[in-house]
Amino acid sequence: MAGKRVGSTMTAGELLGRLRRHYIEPSRRLPGGIFVPEVGMNGGYGAGRRCDAIYVGFTTTSGRQLVGHEIKVSRSDWVAELGRKTGKADAWADQCHQWWLVVSDPDIVRAGELPEGWGLMSPGRSVTRMAIHQPATVKTDHHPDWDAVRSVFARYDTLRAEAVDAEQKAAREVEQRKAREEADARVARRIAELPDATELERQLDLVREALGAPIDFTSVDRPPRHGAIGLQALREVAAMVAAHGSLARVAHRITEGYANPLTSAQKAVDDLAGALSAVEAAGSRSESHCSAEDVRASA
């Protein structure tokens, strides 16, 4: 093959993907068959043997056949397979209507090495079709054993369940990611609504200035430090303001409603002294008036 070979650097997984597209077109709603990778023979003759890939055709177009595949991506793997007395594919090759060797590079297989009846294919230039180098012999009057058919569909059922679990897991992860994003958005909104740290510091300075003393934020279960205002005192002021409406009303309640009794007594004494002074002044004026009348009468 001249120039760079299309599949020369492919891994087994990539080659399996290309083979799947050869049989199953992604755009078709009803592909006419199923493609099942890594099918183990779990019962009957060949138990424990594995087929790299099985295609089961359901329609006339797909051939209504069981088509088996063995995948090789290196010359050494293929040579090792040839050296085995009983290859892993023997049991499956006997059960399938067609058997194909799928290689990443056709040069992996040399002339005369391909077993009789096997087909040979490798990735072509088209991403949807494989290049056929040797057609496989089709067993026209062939009926696969029930163990082989059951193994294919058992594997298919397992893969389908795994796909459903993976889909549900992906859906849960999407929901969890969405919930985290919503929570992060709520936190971001709350942070955005918070005042700037500089503004909070300015407001705290104004509170300290209005109080005329620093606030002891540690004074929860003990008296505040000397010269500071404790949190309990601030709570009491807040409670009084909440009860009476404003600091002015609180001050009024303190100075008028609950006046200092000493101040009231002093005021009463002062008022009494004023009254007595007024009485004495009135008595003096009366005596003076009487003396003047007496003088006029004696004259």
mmCIF file of C-alpha atoms in Angstrom:
data_model
loop_
_atom_site.group_PDB
_atom_site.id
_atom_site.type_symbol
_atom_site.label_atom_id
_atom_site.label_comp_id
_atom_site.label_asym_id
_atom_site.label_seq_id
_atom_site.Cartn_x
_atom_site.Cartn_y
_atom_site.Cartn_z
ATOM 1 C CA MET A 1 0.000 0.000 0.000
ATOM 2 C CA ALA A 2 1.614 3.244 -1.152
ATOM 3 C CA GLY A 3 1.919 6.272 1.149
ATOM 4 C CA LYS A 4 0.772 6.465 4.750
ATOM 5 C CA ARG A 5 -1.625 3.671 5.712
ATOM 6 C CA VAL A 6 -4.938 4.873 7.045
ATOM 7 C CA GLY A 7 -5.089 2.636 10.118
ATOM 8 C CA SER A 8 -1.403 2.053 10.832
ATOM 9 C CA THR A 9 -1.445 3.885 14.191
ATOM 10 C CA MET A 10 -4.894 2.812 15.398
ATOM 11 C CA THR A 11 -5.508 1.321 18.815
ATOM 12 C CA ALA A 12 -7.801 -1.668 19.290
ATOM 13 C CA GLY A 13 -10.518 0.608 20.670
ATOM 14 C CA GLU A 14 -10.319 2.956 17.694
ATOM 15 C CA LEU A 15 -10.399 0.036 15.286
ATOM 16 C CA LEU A 16 -13.456 -1.346 17.072
ATOM 17 C CA GLY A 17 -15.162 2.038 16.677
ATOM 18 C CA ARG A 18 -14.475 2.078 12.941
ATOM 19 C CA LEU A 19 -15.819 -1.457 12.638
ATOM 20 C CA ARG A 20 -19.015 -0.465 14.456
ATOM 21 C CA ARG A 21 -19.591 2.364 11.981
ATOM 22 C CA HIS A 22 -19.098 -0.092 9.139
ATOM 23 C CA TYR A 23 -22.246 -1.920 10.287
ATOM 24 C CA ILE A 24 -24.216 0.708 12.253
ATOM 25 C CA GLU A 25 -24.748 4.103 10.651
ATOM 26 C CA PRO A 26 -25.264 6.687 13.443
ATOM 27 C CA SER A 27 -27.882 8.548 11.411
ATOM 28 C CA ARG A 28 -30.146 5.535 10.960
ATOM 29 C CA ARG A 29 -32.972 5.201 13.480
ATOM 30 C CA LEU A 30 -33.338 1.479 12.746
ATOM 31 C CA PRO A 31 -29.905 0.100 11.860
ATOM 32 C CA GLY A 32 -31.230 -3.363 10.943
ATOM 33 C CA GLY A 33 -28.978 -5.190 13.393
ATOM 34 C CA ILE A 34 -26.909 -4.956 16.562
ATOM 35 C CA PHE A 35 -23.154 -4.665 17.067
ATOM 36 C CA VAL A 36 -21.905 -6.382 20.236
ATOM 37 C CA PRO A 37 -18.242 -6.127 21.314
ATOM 38 C CA GLU A 38 -16.332 -8.598 23.493
ATOM 39 C CA VAL A 39 -18.766 -11.507 23.572
ATOM 40 C CA GLY A 40 -17.836 -14.444 25.750
ATOM 41 C CA MET A 41 -19.068 -17.969 25.109
ATOM 42 C CA ASN A 42 -20.628 -18.729 28.491
ATOM 43 C CA GLY A 43 -21.984 -22.212 28.071
ATOM 44 C CA GLY A 44 -21.621 -25.193 25.795
ATOM 45 C CA TYR A 45 -18.679 -25.892 23.520
ATOM 46 C CA GLY A 46 -16.007 -23.216 23.677
ATOM 47 C CA ALA A 47 -17.058 -21.892 27.095
ATOM 48 C CA GLY A 48 -14.721 -19.111 28.177
ATOM 49 C CA ARG A 49 -13.677 -18.194 24.625
ATOM 50 C CA ARG A 50 -14.245 -14.613 23.553
ATOM 51 C CA CYS A 51 -15.078 -12.961 20.266
ATOM 52 C CA ASP A 52 -13.835 -9.391 19.761
ATOM 53 C CA ALA A 53 -17.039 -8.310 18.006
ATOM 54 C CA ILE A 54 -20.278 -9.851 16.722
ATOM 55 C CA TYR A 55 -22.721 -8.276 14.295
ATOM 56 C CA VAL A 56 -26.228 -9.750 14.191
ATOM 57 C CA GLY A 57 -28.221 -8.814 11.102
ATOM 58 C CA PHE A 58 -32.010 -8.748 11.340
ATOM 59 C CA THR A 59 -33.038 -7.739 7.821
ATOM 60 C CA THR A 60 -32.570 -9.033 4.302
ATOM 61 C CA THR A 61 -30.230 -6.131 3.569
ATOM 62 C CA SER A 62 -28.023 -6.959 6.552
ATOM 63 C CA GLY A 63 -27.962 -10.625 5.584
ATOM 64 C CA ARG A 64 -29.745 -12.031 8.664
ATOM 65 C CA GLN A 65 -26.474 -13.566 9.720
ATOM 66 C CA LEU A 66 -24.163 -13.875 12.692
ATOM 67 C CA VAL A 67 -20.911 -12.188 11.644
ATOM 68 C CA GLY A 68 -17.851 -12.583 13.863
ATOM 69 C CA HIS A 69 -14.614 -10.560 14.021
ATOM 70 C CA GLU A 70 -11.150 -10.867 15.465
ATOM 71 C CA ILE A 71 -9.168 -7.631 15.861
ATOM 72 C CA LYS A 72 -5.386 -7.284 15.516
ATOM 73 C CA VAL A 73 -3.404 -4.043 15.609
ATOM 74 C CA SER A 74 0.141 -5.399 15.324
ATOM 75 C CA ARG A 75 2.085 -8.016 13.424
ATOM 76 C CA SER A 76 3.348 -9.575 16.667
ATOM 77 C CA ASP A 77 -0.208 -10.135 17.952
ATOM 78 C CA TRP A 78 -1.173 -11.829 14.738
ATOM 79 C CA VAL A 79 1.914 -14.058 14.705
ATOM 80 C CA ALA A 80 1.219 -15.057 18.328
ATOM 81 C CA GLU A 81 -2.332 -15.982 17.335
ATOM 82 C CA LEU A 82 -1.076 -18.127 14.479
ATOM 83 C CA GLY A 83 1.263 -19.937 16.876
ATOM 84 C CA ARG A 84 -1.527 -21.093 19.147
ATOM 85 C CA LYS A 85 -2.701 -24.613 18.550
ATOM 86 C CA THR A 86 -6.267 -23.641 19.427
ATOM 87 C CA GLY A 87 -6.990 -19.977 18.872
ATOM 88 C CA LYS A 88 -9.558 -18.133 20.884
ATOM 89 C CA ALA A 89 -11.594 -17.561 17.735
ATOM 90 C CA ASP A 90 -11.986 -21.225 16.782
ATOM 91 C CA ALA A 91 -15.231 -21.827 18.664
ATOM 92 C CA TRP A 92 -16.757 -18.580 17.469
ATOM 93 C CA ALA A 93 -15.529 -19.007 13.892
ATOM 94 C CA ASP A 94 -17.395 -22.307 13.799
ATOM 95 C CA GLN A 95 -20.604 -20.691 15.053
ATOM 96 C CA CYS A 96 -20.736 -17.602 12.813
ATOM 97 C CA HIS A 97 -22.046 -17.389 9.243
ATOM 98 C CA GLN A 98 -18.994 -15.227 8.410
ATOM 99 C CA TRP A 99 -15.643 -14.751 10.128
ATOM 100 C CA TRP A 100 -13.414 -11.733 9.582
ATOM 101 C CA LEU A 101 -9.945 -10.731 10.631
ATOM 102 C CA VAL A 102 -9.951 -6.954 11.192
ATOM 103 C CA VAL A 103 -6.504 -5.326 11.164
ATOM 104 C CA SER A 104 -5.284 -1.762 11.515
ATOM 105 C CA ASP A 105 -2.873 -2.350 8.601
ATOM 106 C CA PRO A 106 -3.316 -5.025 5.879
ATOM 107 C CA ASP A 107 0.448 -5.670 5.908
ATOM 108 C CA ILE A 108 0.029 -7.256 9.336
ATOM 109 C CA VAL A 109 -1.099 -10.385 7.471
ATOM 110 C CA ARG A 110 1.254 -11.809 4.890
ATOM 111 C CA ALA A 111 0.426 -13.966 1.895
ATOM 112 C CA GLY A 112 -0.747 -17.457 2.760
ATOM 113 C CA GLU A 113 -1.321 -16.738 6.469
ATOM 114 C CA LEU A 114 -5.073 -16.094 6.383
ATOM 115 C CA PRO A 115 -7.013 -19.276 7.296
ATOM 116 C CA GLU A 116 -9.348 -20.687 4.670
ATOM 117 C CA GLY A 117 -12.754 -19.016 4.612
ATOM 118 C CA TRP A 118 -11.689 -16.008 6.705
ATOM 119 C CA GLY A 119 -12.245 -12.514 5.372
ATOM 120 C CA LEU A 120 -9.755 -9.643 5.820
ATOM 121 C CA MET A 121 -10.694 -5.987 6.271
ATOM 122 C CA SER A 122 -9.004 -2.798 7.474
ATOM 123 C CA PRO A 123 -9.970 0.888 7.767
ATOM 124 C CA GLY A 124 -10.329 2.529 4.365
ATOM 125 C CA ARG A 125 -10.350 6.176 3.410
ATOM 126 C CA SER A 126 -14.070 6.370 4.194
ATOM 127 C CA VAL A 127 -14.840 6.754 7.895
ATOM 128 C CA THR A 128 -18.071 4.776 7.508
ATOM 129 C CA ARG A 129 -16.897 1.763 5.502
ATOM 130 C CA MET A 130 -14.045 -0.689 5.919
ATOM 131 C CA ALA A 131 -11.797 -1.687 3.037
ATOM 132 C CA ILE A 132 -12.296 -5.351 2.044
ATOM 133 C CA HIS A 133 -9.057 -7.128 1.123
ATOM 134 C CA GLN A 134 -10.389 -10.691 1.165
ATOM 135 C CA PRO A 135 -14.135 -11.510 1.293
ATOM 136 C CA ALA A 136 -15.213 -13.982 3.938
ATOM 137 C CA THR A 137 -16.855 -17.210 2.905
ATOM 138 C CA VAL A 138 -20.566 -17.169 3.744
ATOM 139 C CA LYS A 139 -22.026 -20.361 5.257
ATOM 140 C CA THR A 140 -25.380 -20.456 3.507
ATOM 141 C CA ASP A 141 -26.862 -23.485 5.261
ATOM 142 C CA HIS A 142 -25.689 -22.817 8.788
ATOM 143 C CA HIS A 143 -27.495 -22.677 12.126
ATOM 144 C CA PRO A 144 -25.515 -21.319 15.127
ATOM 145 C CA ASP A 145 -25.945 -23.183 18.400
ATOM 146 C CA TRP A 146 -28.312 -21.771 20.983
ATOM 147 C CA ASP A 147 -25.412 -21.287 23.413
ATOM 148 C CA ALA A 148 -23.738 -18.940 20.926
ATOM 149 C CA VAL A 149 -26.931 -16.983 20.208
ATOM 150 C CA ARG A 150 -27.793 -16.751 23.896
ATOM 151 C CA SER A 151 -24.251 -15.551 24.703
ATOM 152 C CA VAL A 152 -24.552 -12.741 22.161
ATOM 153 C CA PHE A 153 -27.842 -11.468 23.526
ATOM 154 C CA ALA A 154 -26.756 -11.919 27.150
ATOM 155 C CA ARG A 155 -23.772 -9.685 26.427
ATOM 156 C CA TYR A 156 -25.989 -7.213 24.587
ATOM 157 C CA ASP A 157 -28.362 -7.064 27.571
ATOM 158 C CA THR A 158 -25.425 -6.405 29.918
ATOM 159 C CA LEU A 159 -24.145 -3.583 27.718
ATOM 160 C CA ARG A 160 -27.624 -2.083 27.462
ATOM 161 C CA ALA A 161 -27.975 -2.094 31.259
ATOM 162 C CA GLU A 162 -24.548 -0.490 31.593
ATOM 163 C CA ALA A 163 -25.562 2.172 29.080
ATOM 164 C CA VAL A 164 -28.746 2.930 31.040
ATOM 165 C CA ASP A 165 -26.754 3.150 34.291
ATOM 166 C CA ALA A 166 -24.212 5.425 32.633
ATOM 167 C CA GLU A 167 -26.989 7.638 31.287
ATOM 168 C CA GLN A 168 -28.650 7.869 34.695
ATOM 169 C CA LYS A 169 -25.311 8.607 36.334
ATOM 170 C CA ALA A 170 -24.636 11.330 33.786
ATOM 171 C CA ALA A 171 -28.093 12.802 34.439
ATOM 172 C CA ARG A 172 -27.430 12.813 38.198
ATOM 173 C CA GLU A 173 -24.076 14.468 37.660
ATOM 174 C CA VAL A 174 -25.750 17.132 35.519
ATOM 175 C CA GLU A 175 -28.336 17.735 38.253
ATOM 176 C CA GLN A 176 -25.647 17.883 40.930
ATOM 177 C CA ARG A 177 -23.539 20.242 38.838
ATOM 178 C CA LYS A 178 -26.596 22.435 38.235
ATOM 179 C CA ALA A 179 -27.369 22.454 41.971
ATOM 180 C CA ARG A 180 -23.760 23.431 42.751
ATOM 181 C CA GLU A 181 -23.857 26.178 40.150
ATOM 182 C CA GLU A 182 -27.138 27.516 41.565
ATOM 183 C CA ALA A 183 -25.702 27.424 45.104
ATOM 184 C CA ASP A 184 -22.563 29.202 43.927
ATOM 185 C CA ALA A 185 -24.720 31.799 42.180
ATOM 186 C CA ARG A 186 -26.730 32.405 45.381
ATOM 187 C CA VAL A 187 -23.550 32.832 47.392
ATOM 188 C CA ALA A 188 -22.158 35.178 44.761
ATOM 189 C CA ARG A 189 -25.353 37.269 44.871
ATOM 190 C CA ARG A 190 -25.208 37.460 48.663
ATOM 191 C CA ILE A 191 -21.572 38.469 48.563
ATOM 192 C CA ALA A 192 -22.372 41.096 45.955
ATOM 193 C CA GLU A 193 -25.135 42.456 48.218
ATOM 194 C CA LEU A 194 -22.783 42.779 51.195
ATOM 195 C CA PRO A 195 -21.263 46.227 51.829
ATOM 196 C CA ASP A 196 -17.689 46.737 50.839
ATOM 197 C CA ALA A 197 -15.173 45.995 53.593
ATOM 198 C CA THR A 198 -13.969 49.590 53.467
ATOM 199 C CA GLU A 199 -17.535 50.820 53.882
ATOM 200 C CA LEU A 200 -18.086 48.482 56.833
ATOM 201 C CA GLU A 201 -14.930 49.799 58.480
ATOM 202 C CA ARG A 202 -16.109 53.375 57.942
ATOM 203 C CA GLN A 203 -19.500 52.594 59.466
ATOM 204 C CA LEU A 204 -17.850 50.917 62.459
ATOM 205 C CA ASP A 205 -15.674 53.975 62.996
ATOM 206 C CA LEU A 206 -18.814 56.138 63.016
ATOM 207 C CA VAL A 207 -20.367 53.884 65.661
ATOM 208 C CA ARG A 208 -17.236 54.106 67.805
ATOM 209 C CA GLU A 209 -17.206 57.890 67.404
ATOM 210 C CA ALA A 210 -20.878 58.157 68.382
ATOM 211 C CA LEU A 211 -20.363 56.001 71.452
ATOM 212 C CA GLY A 212 -17.274 57.858 72.469
ATOM 213 C CA ALA A 213 -15.482 54.657 73.376
ATOM 214 C CA PRO A 214 -14.191 51.522 71.651
ATOM 215 C CA ILE A 215 -16.385 48.424 71.507
ATOM 216 C CA ASP A 216 -15.157 45.312 73.280
ATOM 217 C CA PHE A 217 -16.400 42.541 70.932
ATOM 218 C CA THR A 218 -15.036 39.857 73.263
ATOM 219 C CA SER A 219 -17.231 40.921 76.170
ATOM 220 C CA VAL A 220 -19.891 38.254 75.732
ATOM 221 C CA ASP A 221 -19.612 36.357 79.020
ATOM 222 C CA ARG A 222 -17.505 38.848 80.974
ATOM 223 C CA PRO A 223 -17.413 42.575 81.720
ATOM 224 C CA PRO A 224 -15.842 44.780 79.025
ATOM 225 C CA ARG A 225 -12.290 45.935 79.406
ATOM 226 C CA HIS A 226 -11.666 49.293 81.041
ATOM 227 C CA GLY A 227 -12.765 52.253 78.987
ATOM 228 C CA ALA A 228 -14.682 50.146 76.458
ATOM 229 C CA ILE A 229 -18.346 49.488 75.841
ATOM 230 C CA GLY A 230 -19.451 45.875 76.072
ATOM 231 C CA LEU A 231 -21.794 44.007 73.803
ATOM 232 C CA GLN A 232 -24.341 43.624 76.609
ATOM 233 C CA ALA A 233 -24.550 47.391 77.025
ATOM 234 C CA LEU A 234 -25.112 47.770 73.283
ATOM 235 C CA ARG A 235 -27.873 45.162 73.448
ATOM 236 C CA GLU A 236 -29.566 47.078 76.292
ATOM 237 C CA VAL A 237 -29.416 50.334 74.336
ATOM 238 C CA ALA A 238 -30.826 48.596 71.291
ATOM 239 C CA ALA A 239 -33.617 47.058 73.385
ATOM 240 C CA MET A 240 -34.568 50.467 74.836
ATOM 241 C CA VAL A 241 -34.570 52.073 71.414
ATOM 242 C CA ALA A 242 -36.714 49.229 70.073
ATOM 243 C CA ALA A 243 -39.151 49.663 72.981
ATOM 244 C CA HIS A 244 -39.398 53.478 72.950
ATOM 245 C CA GLY A 245 -38.686 54.354 69.334
ATOM 246 C CA SER A 246 -35.638 56.626 69.571
ATOM 247 C CA LEU A 247 -32.759 57.669 71.789
ATOM 248 C CA ALA A 248 -34.553 60.971 72.489
ATOM 249 C CA ARG A 249 -37.515 59.112 73.939
ATOM 250 C CA VAL A 250 -35.209 56.880 75.919
ATOM 251 C CA ALA A 251 -33.488 59.932 77.357
ATOM 252 C CA HIS A 252 -36.875 61.441 78.208
ATOM 253 C CA ARG A 253 -37.949 58.288 79.974
ATOM 254 C CA ILE A 254 -34.726 58.252 81.951
ATOM 255 C CA THR A 255 -34.706 61.958 82.943
ATOM 256 C CA GLU A 256 -38.462 62.590 83.345
ATOM 257 C CA GLY A 257 -40.294 59.333 83.819
ATOM 258 C CA TYR A 258 -37.704 57.954 86.182
ATOM 259 C CA ALA A 259 -36.322 61.205 87.706
ATOM 260 C CA ASN A 260 -33.616 61.111 90.358
ATOM 261 C CA PRO A 261 -35.347 61.399 93.777
ATOM 262 C CA LEU A 262 -32.491 63.535 95.188
ATOM 263 C CA THR A 263 -32.970 66.021 92.398
ATOM 264 C CA SER A 264 -36.712 66.097 93.083
ATOM 265 C CA ALA A 265 -36.175 66.627 96.821
ATOM 266 C CA GLN A 266 -33.723 69.463 96.199
ATOM 267 C CA LYS A 267 -36.209 71.096 93.862
ATOM 268 C CA ALA A 268 -38.909 70.812 96.566
ATOM 269 C CA VAL A 269 -36.595 72.389 99.173
ATOM 270 C CA ASP A 270 -35.736 75.202 96.818
ATOM 271 C CA ASP A 271 -39.407 75.818 96.096
ATOM 272 C CA LEU A 272 -40.214 75.853 99.858
ATOM 273 C CA ALA A 273 -37.382 78.268 100.564
ATOM 274 C CA GLY A 274 -38.686 80.551 97.856
ATOM 275 C CA ALA A 275 -42.165 80.444 99.347
ATOM 276 C CA LEU A 276 -40.905 81.267 102.849
ATOM 277 C CA SER A 277 -38.918 84.172 101.497
ATOM 278 C CA ALA A 278 -42.038 85.503 99.865
ATOM 279 C CA VAL A 279 -43.979 85.208 103.161
ATOM 280 C CA GLU A 280 -41.271 87.014 105.103
ATOM 281 C CA ALA A 281 -41.169 89.782 102.544
ATOM 282 C CA ALA A 282 -44.923 90.188 102.779
ATOM 283 C CA GLY A 283 -44.757 90.348 106.625
ATOM 284 C CA SER A 284 -42.116 93.042 106.530
ATOM 285 C CA ARG A 285 -44.163 95.170 104.189
ATOM 286 C CA SER A 286 -47.199 94.794 106.481
ATOM 287 C CA GLU A 287 -45.308 95.915 109.620
ATOM 288 C CA SER A 288 -43.937 98.936 107.841
ATOM 289 C CA HIS A 289 -47.403 99.909 106.739
ATOM 290 C CA CYS A 290 -48.832 99.581 110.260
ATOM 291 C CA SER A 291 -46.113 101.831 111.807
ATOM 292 C CA ALA A 292 -46.797 104.570 109.375
ATOM 293 C CA GLU A 293 -50.494 104.556 110.207
ATOM 294 C CA ASP A 294 -49.758 104.800 113.919
ATOM 295 C CA VAL A 295 -47.559 107.848 113.438
ATOM 296 C CA ARG A 296 -50.208 109.647 111.451
ATOM 297 C CA ALA A 297 -52.827 108.838 114.075
ATOM 298 C CA SER A 298 -50.831 110.190 117.007
ATOM 299 C CA ALA A 299 -50.142 113.418 115.191
#
